[in-house]
XYZ file of C-alpha atoms in Angstrom:
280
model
C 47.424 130.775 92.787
C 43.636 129.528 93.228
C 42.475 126.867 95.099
C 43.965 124.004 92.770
C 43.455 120.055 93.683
C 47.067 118.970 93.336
C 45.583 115.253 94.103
C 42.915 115.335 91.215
C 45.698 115.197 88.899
C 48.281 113.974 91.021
C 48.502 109.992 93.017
C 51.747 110.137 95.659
C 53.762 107.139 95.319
C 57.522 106.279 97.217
C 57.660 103.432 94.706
C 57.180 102.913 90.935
C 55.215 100.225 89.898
C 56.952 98.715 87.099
C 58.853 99.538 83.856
C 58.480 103.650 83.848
C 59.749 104.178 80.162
C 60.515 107.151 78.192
C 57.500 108.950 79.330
C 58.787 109.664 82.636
C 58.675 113.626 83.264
C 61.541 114.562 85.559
C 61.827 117.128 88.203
C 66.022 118.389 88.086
C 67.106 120.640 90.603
C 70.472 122.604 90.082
C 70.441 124.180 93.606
C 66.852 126.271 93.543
C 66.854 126.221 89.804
C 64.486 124.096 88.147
C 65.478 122.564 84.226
C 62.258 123.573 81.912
C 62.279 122.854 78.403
C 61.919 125.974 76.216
C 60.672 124.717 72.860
C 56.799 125.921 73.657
C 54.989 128.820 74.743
C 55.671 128.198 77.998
C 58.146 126.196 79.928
C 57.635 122.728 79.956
C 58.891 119.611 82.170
C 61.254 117.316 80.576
C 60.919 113.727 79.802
C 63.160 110.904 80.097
C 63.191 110.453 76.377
C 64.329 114.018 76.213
C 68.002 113.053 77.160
C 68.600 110.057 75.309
C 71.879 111.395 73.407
C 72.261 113.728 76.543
C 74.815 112.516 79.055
C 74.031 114.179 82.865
C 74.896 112.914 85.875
C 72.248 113.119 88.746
C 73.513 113.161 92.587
C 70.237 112.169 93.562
C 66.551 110.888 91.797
C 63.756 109.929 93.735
C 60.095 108.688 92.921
C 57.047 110.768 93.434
C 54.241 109.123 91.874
C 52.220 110.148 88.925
C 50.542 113.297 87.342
C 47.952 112.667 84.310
C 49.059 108.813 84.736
C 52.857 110.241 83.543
C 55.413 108.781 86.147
C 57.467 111.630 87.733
C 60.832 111.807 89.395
C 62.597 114.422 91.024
C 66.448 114.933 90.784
C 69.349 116.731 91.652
C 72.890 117.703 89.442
C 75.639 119.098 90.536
C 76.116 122.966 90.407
C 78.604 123.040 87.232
C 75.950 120.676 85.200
C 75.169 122.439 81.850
C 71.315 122.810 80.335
C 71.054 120.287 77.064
C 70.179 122.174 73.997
C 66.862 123.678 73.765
C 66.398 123.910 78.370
C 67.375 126.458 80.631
C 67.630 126.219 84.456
C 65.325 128.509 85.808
C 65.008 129.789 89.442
C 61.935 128.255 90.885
C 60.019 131.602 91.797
C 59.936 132.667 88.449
C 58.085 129.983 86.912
C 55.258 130.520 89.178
C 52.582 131.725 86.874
C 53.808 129.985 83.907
C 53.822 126.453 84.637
C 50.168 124.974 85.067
C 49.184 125.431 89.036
C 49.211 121.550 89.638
C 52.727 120.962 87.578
C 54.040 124.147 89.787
C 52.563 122.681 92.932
C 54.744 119.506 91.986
C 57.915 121.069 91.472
C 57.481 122.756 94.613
C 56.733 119.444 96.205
C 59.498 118.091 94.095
C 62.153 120.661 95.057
C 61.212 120.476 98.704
C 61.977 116.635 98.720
C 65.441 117.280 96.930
C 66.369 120.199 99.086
C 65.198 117.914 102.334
C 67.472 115.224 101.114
C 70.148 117.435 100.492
C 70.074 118.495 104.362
C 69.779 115.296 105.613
C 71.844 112.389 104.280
C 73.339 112.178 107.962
C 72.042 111.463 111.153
C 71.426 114.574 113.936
C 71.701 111.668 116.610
C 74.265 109.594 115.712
C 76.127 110.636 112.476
C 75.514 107.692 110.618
C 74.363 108.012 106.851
C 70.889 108.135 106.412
C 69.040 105.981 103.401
C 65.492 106.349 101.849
C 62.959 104.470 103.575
C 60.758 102.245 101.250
C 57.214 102.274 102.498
C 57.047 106.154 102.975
C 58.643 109.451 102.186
C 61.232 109.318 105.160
C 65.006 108.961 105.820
C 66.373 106.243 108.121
C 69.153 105.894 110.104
C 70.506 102.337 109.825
C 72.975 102.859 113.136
C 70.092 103.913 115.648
C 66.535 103.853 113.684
C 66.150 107.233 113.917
C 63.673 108.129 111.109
C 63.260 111.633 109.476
C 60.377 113.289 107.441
C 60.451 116.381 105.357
C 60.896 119.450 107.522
C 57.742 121.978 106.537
C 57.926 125.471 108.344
C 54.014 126.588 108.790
C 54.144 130.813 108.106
C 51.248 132.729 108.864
C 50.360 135.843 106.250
C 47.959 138.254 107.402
C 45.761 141.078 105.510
C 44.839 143.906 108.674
C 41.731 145.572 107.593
C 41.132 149.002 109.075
C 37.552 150.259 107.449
C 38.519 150.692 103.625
C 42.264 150.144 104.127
C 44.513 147.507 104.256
C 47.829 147.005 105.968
C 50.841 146.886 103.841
C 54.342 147.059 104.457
C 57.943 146.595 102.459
C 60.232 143.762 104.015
C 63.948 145.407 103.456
C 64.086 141.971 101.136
C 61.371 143.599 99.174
C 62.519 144.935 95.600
C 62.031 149.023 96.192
C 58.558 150.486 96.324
C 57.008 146.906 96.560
C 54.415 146.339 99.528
C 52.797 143.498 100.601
C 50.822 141.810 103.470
C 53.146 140.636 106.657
C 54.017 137.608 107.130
C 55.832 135.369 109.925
C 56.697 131.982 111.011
C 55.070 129.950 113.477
C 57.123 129.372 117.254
C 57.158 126.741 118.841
C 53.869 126.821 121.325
C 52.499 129.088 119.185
C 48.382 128.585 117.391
C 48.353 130.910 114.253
C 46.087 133.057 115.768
C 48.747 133.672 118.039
C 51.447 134.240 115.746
C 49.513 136.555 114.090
C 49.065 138.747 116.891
C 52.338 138.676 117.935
C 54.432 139.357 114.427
C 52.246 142.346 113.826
C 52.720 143.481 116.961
C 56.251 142.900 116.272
C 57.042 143.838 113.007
C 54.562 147.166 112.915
C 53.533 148.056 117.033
C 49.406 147.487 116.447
C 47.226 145.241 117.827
C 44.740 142.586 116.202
C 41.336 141.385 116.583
C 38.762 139.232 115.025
C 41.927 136.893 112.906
C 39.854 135.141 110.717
C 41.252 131.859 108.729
C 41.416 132.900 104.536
C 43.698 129.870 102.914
C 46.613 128.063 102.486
C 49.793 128.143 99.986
C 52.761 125.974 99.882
C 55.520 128.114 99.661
C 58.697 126.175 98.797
C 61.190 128.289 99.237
C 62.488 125.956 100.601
C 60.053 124.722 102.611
C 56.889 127.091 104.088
C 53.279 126.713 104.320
C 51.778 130.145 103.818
C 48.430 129.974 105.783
C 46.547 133.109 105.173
C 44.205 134.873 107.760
C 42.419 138.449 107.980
C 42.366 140.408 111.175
C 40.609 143.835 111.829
C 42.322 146.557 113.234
C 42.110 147.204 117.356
C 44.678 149.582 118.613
C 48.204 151.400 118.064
C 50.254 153.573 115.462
C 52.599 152.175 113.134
C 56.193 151.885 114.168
C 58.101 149.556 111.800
C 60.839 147.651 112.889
C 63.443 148.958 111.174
C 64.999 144.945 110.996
C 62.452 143.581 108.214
C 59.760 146.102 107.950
C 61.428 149.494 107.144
C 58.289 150.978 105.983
C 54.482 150.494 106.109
C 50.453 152.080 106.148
C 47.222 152.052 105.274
C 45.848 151.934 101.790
C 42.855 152.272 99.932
C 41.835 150.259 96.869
C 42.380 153.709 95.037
C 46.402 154.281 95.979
C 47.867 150.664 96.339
C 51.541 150.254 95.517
C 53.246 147.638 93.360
C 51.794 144.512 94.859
C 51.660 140.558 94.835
C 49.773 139.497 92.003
C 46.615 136.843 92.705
C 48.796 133.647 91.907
C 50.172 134.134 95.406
C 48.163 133.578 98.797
C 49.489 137.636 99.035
C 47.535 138.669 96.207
C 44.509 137.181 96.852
C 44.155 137.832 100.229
C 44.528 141.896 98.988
C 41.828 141.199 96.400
C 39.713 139.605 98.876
C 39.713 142.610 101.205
C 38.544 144.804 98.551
C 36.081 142.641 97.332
C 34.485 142.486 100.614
C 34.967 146.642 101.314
C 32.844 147.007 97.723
C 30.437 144.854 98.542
C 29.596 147.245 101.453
């Protein structure tokens, strides 16, 4: 994924502002599986007029504003709802890549909303059911005014540079013979510089230097903020972890395993290590 402007496409709004029509594209979330129309080349976002004769019952719809002046909603079913004719639910990850960067970086924002909502129709103070709250993207408490905001879980990833090499490792998540960069999330009193020291010292025994800020990724799944960083190599050997990292080394541009590809903050943090090595 590049460095796409979300907002030059897309105006956030908690309320619609007036009659939103047929033309409405919707968001529907069956668990992580997003409904995509199949009729094109690639998967599409439905429209309201799409389910005219179509009878589905939705758990949960909320506003989100417009893309290309379309309104946009996102929704929930429950987990036995069927596709209509001519959709498929498909799991979120996979559509990454096929859907337009700015319509994927609204269903993630879309299925990070639902999947919030989900987890929080009742208060953590008092138990009371929660409702929407009109004037911003929040949850409130009617018994005690508590008032609750989508939960976002900052991650740092980090490419470790070690003269021509880079650091990669496989997770035991990891599909076999797949490598990546590491990756962590955040504690609390943590910066991200810190964080990236520590879960490579962690996850692989070295230590860091020079951590450098790269980029940033929403991650939704459910609910990260990849935020990228290089760091040069200091000291140590390599002992894995053995709890998420069960294997890892160095690598050269000419011997890299399978990999992330560049529409992840992953891949482009692995081609921007290289790019740099060439250009001496």
């Amino acid at each position: 994924m590049t460095d796409s402007n979300l907002y030059a496409r897309y105006v956030p709004a908690n309320l619609p502002d007036g009659d939103e029509g047929e033309v409405a594209q919707l968001f529907i979330f069956n668990d992580a599986q997003m409904l995509v129309k199949l009729n094109s080349e690639h998967p599409g976002i439905p429209a309201a007029e799409d389910f005219n004769a179509v009878e589905m019952e939705f758990l949960s719809k909320q506003y989100l504003g417009k893309l290309d002046g379309y309104p946009c909603y996102c929704m929930e079913v429950a987990g036995a709802a069927a596709a209509p004719p001519g959709m498929a639910f498909q799991d979120l990850r996979s559509l990454l890549g096929l859907l337009e960067e700015e319509v994927f970086l609204l269903a993630g924002r879309a299925f990070q909303i639902v999947n919030w909502n989900r987890m929080s129709k009742f208060c953590g103070r008092c138990a009371a059911m929660t409702e929407w709250k009109q004037t911003e993207l929040a949850k409130l408490c009617p018994g005690c005014g508590a008032v609750y905001y989508p939960r976002i879980s900052p991650a740092v990833i980090v490419a470790v540079v070690r003269g021509d090499q880079i650091l990669l490792a496989h997770n035991k998540n990891f599909r076999p013979k797949w490598y990546s960069v590491l990756a962590g999330f955040v504690e609390p009193g943590e910066t991200f510089e810190a964080c990236v020291m520590r879960e490579i010292m962690e996850e692989v025994g070295i230590k860091v230097k020079n951590v450098r800020y790269f980029g940033s990724q929403p991650w939704p799944f459910p609910d990260s903020l990849m935020v990228g960083f290089t760091a040069e190599y200091d000291s140590g050997e390599i002992i894995v972890d053995g709890e998420e990292i069960d294997a890892a080394g160095w690598y050269g541009r000419d011997n890299l395993p399978p990999r992330p590809k560049n529409n992840t903050i992953a891949g482009r943090l692995i081609e921007s290590v290289f790019s740099d090595i060439d250009k001496g």
